[in-house]
Amino acid sequence: MLLLWRDASIRPLIMQAVVVLLVVAMGAWVINNTMNNLETRGISTGFDFLSQEAGFGILQSLVEYDESHSYGRTFTVGILNTLLVSVLGIFFATVLGFLMGVARLSPNWLLARLSSVFIETFRNIPLLLQIFFWYFAVLAALPHPRQSYALGDALFLNLRGFFFPKPVMEQGLSAVFISCLVAVGLALFLRYKHRKQRVETGKGISGAPYLMAALIVGIPAITWWLSGATMTFDMPELKGFNFRGGLSIIPELGALLLALTIYTAAFIAEVVRAGIESVQKGQKEAAASLGLKPGKTLSLVVIPQAMKVIVPPLTNQYLNLAKNSSLATAIGYPDLVNVFAGTTLNQTGQAVEVIAMTMAVYLTISLSVSLLMNIYNKRVALIER
């Protein structure tokens, strides 16, 4: 054994094996101790509770749900609501963050100062306080349903939420929807071939942007005409003390989405600013000498080179946003933590199973975001070369 320890090639393997054994032993001790404590308190273990009737309502559900559904369905509802606010937050925070990051470097003094104030203000205020601000100070000040802010007879805004018409699928619309997907796929393929040919030959496909626009508009339009598809709308109507029909965005979702978007966008803006400033000044001067306008220089020269610096910290911001969505429980938005790790845990007492499932969901979301961003980061790095 002493001879093996002295071997520089084997010693690291021995140390790693010892660490793995210690981790496994620690995990076994924790599991055994937990099971003994649960048995002592007469608490059953297992996942049979997922098939039991939940017996409580949920404010927002993207799938069919009522009090008669099981705890397993509450788990699904919580996951979908968490994914909804996370995906929307990532999209809007990215757009706003890029705009603010570029604006902070603008030669326009007023625009640069305004973006600087935005960034320094919202990234230095705790996220939970921002959620409370939007929910209790802004949205709670909206009028009651009977005094709603209205745009015609279709859009209504009040303290119960934002109500708007709901498209109703009629005959032939499924074919139109499929044709839209096909058109977008063909347009993306044409865009890929156009860029590839431009890289290889210096000249892309003639009229490619117009062809892509024609595909995206023309194929669904022709499908609509041939199928005779029709579309109707379910309009929101005031009935009693609230609106019925149509679609609605509840105040909890609105406040959480606003806070997450603005808070994360402030950090993304600094990431974008750092990425742009990492590009050598000579690149911009070379682009200007070729006659490129500032907008073209930014989009064609600066941003593509800056993405190599932007993407890694941008991934961290996406992960933070997804995990910060768990603060939704503070205002009652029915995300996974509120619905499952909160109400379901309190009613069933299955703390170990519920917490383990909740942790597994957030771990899966984080790993999925990391995987997608790492794939994109490698693609950007290949383009850079």
XYZ file of C-alpha atoms in Angstrom:
385
model
C 0.000 0.000 0.000
C 2.862 2.349 0.848
C 4.400 1.671 -2.539
C 1.115 2.491 -4.276
C 0.817 5.740 -2.295
C 4.285 6.783 -3.474
C 3.303 6.211 -7.115
C 2.343 9.662 -8.471
C 0.026 8.150 -11.091
C -1.947 6.018 -8.607
C -2.051 8.348 -5.580
C -4.735 10.682 -7.084
C -6.945 7.657 -7.836
C -6.655 6.448 -4.248
C -7.569 9.875 -2.903
C -10.580 10.106 -5.206
C -11.742 6.629 -4.175
C -11.490 7.592 -0.495
C -13.523 10.767 -1.090
C -16.217 8.795 -2.957
C -16.440 6.250 -0.131
C -16.785 9.039 2.436
C -19.562 10.711 0.427
C -21.414 7.399 0.006
C -21.055 6.640 3.718
C -22.321 10.092 4.649
C -25.295 9.711 2.299
C -26.129 6.278 3.740
C -25.963 7.684 7.285
C -28.276 10.587 6.416
C -30.817 8.287 4.746
C -30.740 5.785 7.606
C -31.073 8.527 10.218
C -33.978 10.110 8.331
C -35.843 6.812 7.981
C -35.406 6.050 11.691
C -36.705 9.487 12.690
C -39.725 9.138 10.404
C -40.481 5.671 11.793
C -40.169 6.946 15.360
C -42.741 9.664 14.639
C -45.070 7.303 12.837
C -44.743 9.081 9.494
C -45.143 6.811 6.487
C -42.848 7.149 3.490
C -43.402 6.639 -0.216
C -45.144 8.365 -3.096
C -48.622 6.874 -2.717
C -49.903 10.285 -1.618
C -49.561 11.560 -5.213
C -52.701 9.642 -6.172
C -54.790 11.065 -3.318
C -57.351 13.832 -3.858
C -55.850 17.278 -3.258
C -58.998 19.050 -2.112
C -57.764 22.616 -2.647
C -58.014 25.085 -5.503
C -55.208 26.744 -7.428
C -55.437 30.324 -8.671
C -53.865 29.640 -12.086
C -53.479 26.412 -14.002
C -52.248 25.791 -17.541
C -53.882 22.345 -17.530
C -57.298 21.228 -16.377
C -57.456 21.244 -12.584
C -59.993 21.407 -9.771
C -60.226 20.299 -6.137
C -61.011 16.705 -7.133
C -57.665 16.175 -8.847
C -54.738 14.441 -7.180
C -51.608 15.762 -5.536
C -49.746 14.496 -8.579
C -51.701 16.993 -10.693
C -50.786 19.816 -8.289
C -47.155 18.866 -8.911
C -47.719 19.208 -12.660
C -49.535 22.527 -12.247
C -46.709 23.905 -10.104
C -44.048 22.857 -12.620
C -45.901 24.438 -15.553
C -46.481 27.709 -13.682
C -42.792 27.831 -12.715
C -41.721 27.161 -16.301
C -44.131 29.810 -17.575
C -42.724 32.646 -15.487
C -39.131 31.432 -15.997
C -39.354 31.247 -19.801
C -41.171 34.575 -20.119
C -38.779 36.198 -17.658
C -35.708 34.963 -19.526
C -37.077 36.232 -22.838
C -38.085 39.708 -21.653
C -35.021 40.142 -19.417
C -32.742 39.280 -22.344
C -34.389 41.812 -24.652
C -34.474 44.578 -22.033
C -30.980 43.779 -20.773
C -29.432 43.948 -24.245
C -31.175 47.241 -24.961
C -30.006 48.764 -21.693
C -26.474 47.431 -22.089
C -26.140 48.938 -25.552
C -27.814 52.173 -24.440
C -25.325 52.613 -21.605
C -22.524 52.846 -24.177
C -24.491 55.185 -26.437
C -22.825 58.490 -27.442
C -26.150 60.132 -26.578
C -25.512 61.576 -23.107
C -29.155 61.482 -21.939
C -29.760 57.913 -23.121
C -26.545 56.685 -21.497
C -27.367 58.393 -18.185
C -30.952 57.071 -18.119
C -29.798 53.498 -18.735
C -27.128 53.913 -16.063
C -29.734 55.072 -13.533
C -31.957 52.121 -14.462
C -29.137 49.616 -13.979
C -27.761 51.010 -10.731
C -31.227 51.416 -9.242
C -32.809 48.041 -9.923
C -29.786 45.805 -9.429
C -29.149 47.280 -5.961
C -32.684 46.822 -4.619
C -33.457 43.318 -3.254
C -35.651 41.307 -5.586
C -38.207 40.522 -2.895
C -38.768 44.230 -2.246
C -39.265 44.798 -5.979
C -41.858 42.027 -6.073
C -43.683 43.641 -3.141
C -43.494 47.046 -4.848
C -45.094 45.885 -8.094
C -47.711 43.796 -6.316
C -48.768 45.979 -3.382
C -47.897 49.513 -4.563
C -48.623 49.354 -8.302
C -51.040 46.564 -9.190
C -53.029 46.808 -5.957
C -53.746 50.463 -6.795
C -55.651 49.518 -9.956
C -59.433 50.018 -9.937
C -62.054 47.387 -9.172
C -63.493 45.360 -12.077
C -66.497 47.662 -12.571
C -64.158 50.637 -12.994
C -61.616 48.797 -15.174
C -59.345 50.543 -17.604
C -60.730 49.381 -20.941
C -59.643 49.498 -24.558
C -62.827 49.038 -26.533
C -64.777 45.958 -25.495
C -61.803 43.614 -25.666
C -59.044 44.613 -23.216
C -59.619 45.263 -19.508
C -57.148 46.051 -16.727
C -58.068 46.043 -13.039
C -56.795 44.769 -9.704
C -58.031 41.273 -10.590
C -55.732 41.118 -13.592
C -55.473 41.852 -17.296
C -58.262 40.353 -19.426
C -58.168 39.921 -23.199
C -59.921 37.828 -25.902
C -59.210 34.117 -26.196
C -58.798 32.639 -29.705
C -61.089 29.659 -30.230
C -59.871 26.899 -32.532
C -62.350 26.295 -35.342
C -62.406 24.067 -38.395
C -59.172 24.049 -40.393
C -57.075 26.019 -37.895
C -54.987 22.987 -36.979
C -53.800 22.782 -40.596
C -52.972 26.485 -40.558
C -50.994 26.061 -37.341
C -49.008 23.177 -38.848
C -48.367 25.223 -41.992
C -46.959 28.035 -39.824
C -44.471 25.627 -38.258
C -43.516 24.296 -41.698
C -43.083 27.838 -43.042
C -40.848 28.864 -40.153
C -38.789 25.690 -40.577
C -38.293 26.331 -44.293
C -37.387 29.960 -43.630
C -34.777 28.951 -41.033
C -33.328 26.383 -43.459
C -33.136 29.035 -46.196
C -31.443 31.406 -43.751
C -28.889 28.697 -42.906
C -28.141 28.020 -46.597
C -27.894 31.762 -47.268
C -25.321 32.291 -44.507
C -23.364 29.182 -45.463
C -23.141 30.255 -49.096
C -22.132 33.771 -48.106
C -19.302 32.421 -45.935
C -18.088 30.056 -48.659
C -18.447 32.296 -51.705
C -18.794 35.808 -50.305
C -22.252 36.138 -51.842
C -25.460 34.752 -50.394
C -28.677 33.636 -52.049
C -30.175 36.501 -54.027
C -33.282 37.947 -52.383
C -33.087 35.554 -49.400
C -34.783 37.946 -46.907
C -37.718 38.463 -49.277
C -38.003 34.728 -49.892
C -38.059 34.031 -46.142
C -40.768 36.646 -45.632
C -42.766 35.164 -48.510
C -42.523 31.688 -46.994
C -43.583 32.798 -43.516
C -46.565 34.807 -44.826
C -47.467 32.954 -47.990
C -47.683 29.315 -46.871
C -50.054 29.958 -43.910
C -52.131 32.361 -46.023
C -52.555 29.805 -48.827
C -53.358 27.070 -46.296
C -55.949 29.327 -44.658
C -57.597 30.023 -48.021
C -57.607 26.381 -49.156
C -58.850 24.948 -45.851
C -61.550 27.574 -45.332
C -60.452 27.972 -41.726
C -62.356 30.269 -39.415
C -61.441 31.803 -36.068
C -63.636 33.181 -33.329
C -62.787 34.860 -30.049
C -64.127 34.264 -26.570
C -64.531 37.801 -25.243
C -64.182 38.684 -21.549
C -67.426 39.959 -20.000
C -68.141 41.494 -16.611
C -70.393 39.127 -14.690
C -70.969 39.852 -11.036
C -67.816 41.013 -9.322
C -65.312 39.844 -11.940
C -64.811 39.176 -15.626
C -65.651 35.809 -17.139
C -64.416 34.344 -20.411
C -61.360 35.191 -22.460
C -57.841 34.908 -21.102
C -56.373 36.686 -18.112
C -53.023 37.463 -16.539
C -53.414 37.382 -12.781
C -51.764 40.182 -10.746
C -49.434 37.712 -9.035
C -47.989 36.630 -12.372
C -47.731 40.225 -13.580
C -45.912 41.455 -10.467
C -43.527 38.502 -10.380
C -42.759 38.737 -14.100
C -42.128 42.484 -13.923
C -39.816 42.169 -10.937
C -37.852 39.222 -12.332
C -37.526 40.848 -15.747
C -36.347 44.241 -14.533
C -34.055 42.893 -11.806
C -32.346 40.358 -14.078
C -32.204 42.802 -17.013
C -30.121 45.185 -14.895
C -27.473 42.486 -14.451
C -27.675 41.356 -18.070
C -27.117 44.958 -19.160
C -23.788 45.027 -17.325
C -22.838 41.688 -18.876
C -23.606 43.075 -22.336
C -21.673 46.277 -21.635
C -18.623 44.272 -20.527
C -18.851 42.078 -23.619
C -19.039 45.039 -25.991
C -16.136 46.814 -24.300
C -14.028 43.641 -24.607
C -14.000 44.033 -28.390
C -10.905 45.889 -29.505
C -11.406 49.444 -30.655
C -9.576 48.674 -33.886
C -12.451 46.384 -34.939
C -14.873 49.300 -34.817
C -12.455 51.593 -36.625
C -11.927 48.991 -39.338
C -15.678 48.619 -39.800
C -16.077 52.392 -40.002
C -13.301 52.598 -42.600
C -15.271 50.157 -44.753
C -18.253 52.493 -44.635
C -20.420 50.525 -42.183
C -22.878 52.617 -40.217
C -22.797 52.431 -36.380
C -25.860 50.159 -36.265
C -24.370 47.724 -38.782
C -21.008 47.833 -37.019
C -22.684 46.903 -33.745
C -24.782 44.056 -35.158
C -22.303 42.600 -37.661
C -18.905 43.233 -36.055
C -19.106 44.028 -32.350
C -21.919 41.825 -30.995
C -20.768 38.603 -32.731
C -17.320 38.991 -31.168
C -18.716 40.062 -27.810
C -20.955 36.990 -27.505
C -17.962 34.863 -26.513
C -17.635 37.031 -23.411
C -21.361 37.558 -22.858
C -22.700 33.991 -22.950
C -21.044 32.426 -19.821
C -22.187 35.115 -17.333
C -25.515 35.361 -19.195
C -26.069 31.681 -18.372
C -25.639 32.478 -14.683
C -28.291 35.172 -14.915
C -30.729 32.761 -16.540
C -30.120 30.243 -13.769
C -30.605 32.917 -11.121
C -33.887 33.996 -12.683
C -35.255 30.453 -12.748
C -34.325 29.894 -9.094
C -35.469 33.355 -7.988
C -38.936 32.547 -9.330
C -39.415 30.559 -6.104
C -39.932 33.932 -4.352
C -43.396 33.808 -5.927
C -44.693 32.248 -2.735
C -44.341 35.664 -1.038
C -47.285 37.052 -3.055
C -49.207 33.846 -3.581
C -48.348 33.046 -7.183
C -49.015 29.302 -7.577
C -45.553 28.135 -8.593
C -43.990 24.821 -7.617
C -42.776 25.997 -4.210
C -46.115 27.552 -3.258
C -48.427 24.821 -4.540
C -46.404 21.678 -3.947
C -43.685 22.414 -1.404
C -46.156 24.592 0.502
C -49.800 23.501 0.467
C -49.249 19.882 -0.564
C -46.512 19.381 2.033
C -48.647 20.873 4.802
C -51.616 18.658 3.969
C -49.760 15.374 3.467
C -46.810 15.726 5.815
C -44.585 13.952 3.261
C -41.750 16.411 3.735
C -38.897 14.240 2.454
C -40.656 13.201 -0.759
C -42.079 16.657 -1.513
C -38.820 18.507 -0.905
C -36.850 15.910 -2.880
C -39.222 16.220 -5.865
C -39.080 20.022 -5.710
C -35.291 20.038 -5.569
C -35.149 17.589 -8.476
C -37.312 19.888 -10.613
C -35.145 22.963 -10.005
C -32.003 20.886 -10.565
C -33.423 19.632 -13.877
C -34.354 23.161 -14.973
C -30.897 24.487 -14.115
C -29.083 21.647 -15.843
C -31.279 22.022 -18.936
C -30.594 25.753 -19.162
C -26.879 25.136 -18.670
C -26.858 22.463 -21.367
C -28.616 24.651 -23.926
C -26.417 27.656 -23.178
C -23.241 25.542 -23.338
C -24.301 24.242 -26.751
C -24.909 27.815 -27.886
C -21.588 28.917 -26.386
C -19.730 26.257 -28.382
C -21.544 27.366 -31.522
C -20.512 30.969 -30.915
C -16.924 29.885 -30.301
C -16.879 27.954 -33.581
C -18.192 31.000 -35.434
C -15.520 33.147 -33.775
C -12.796 30.941 -35.177
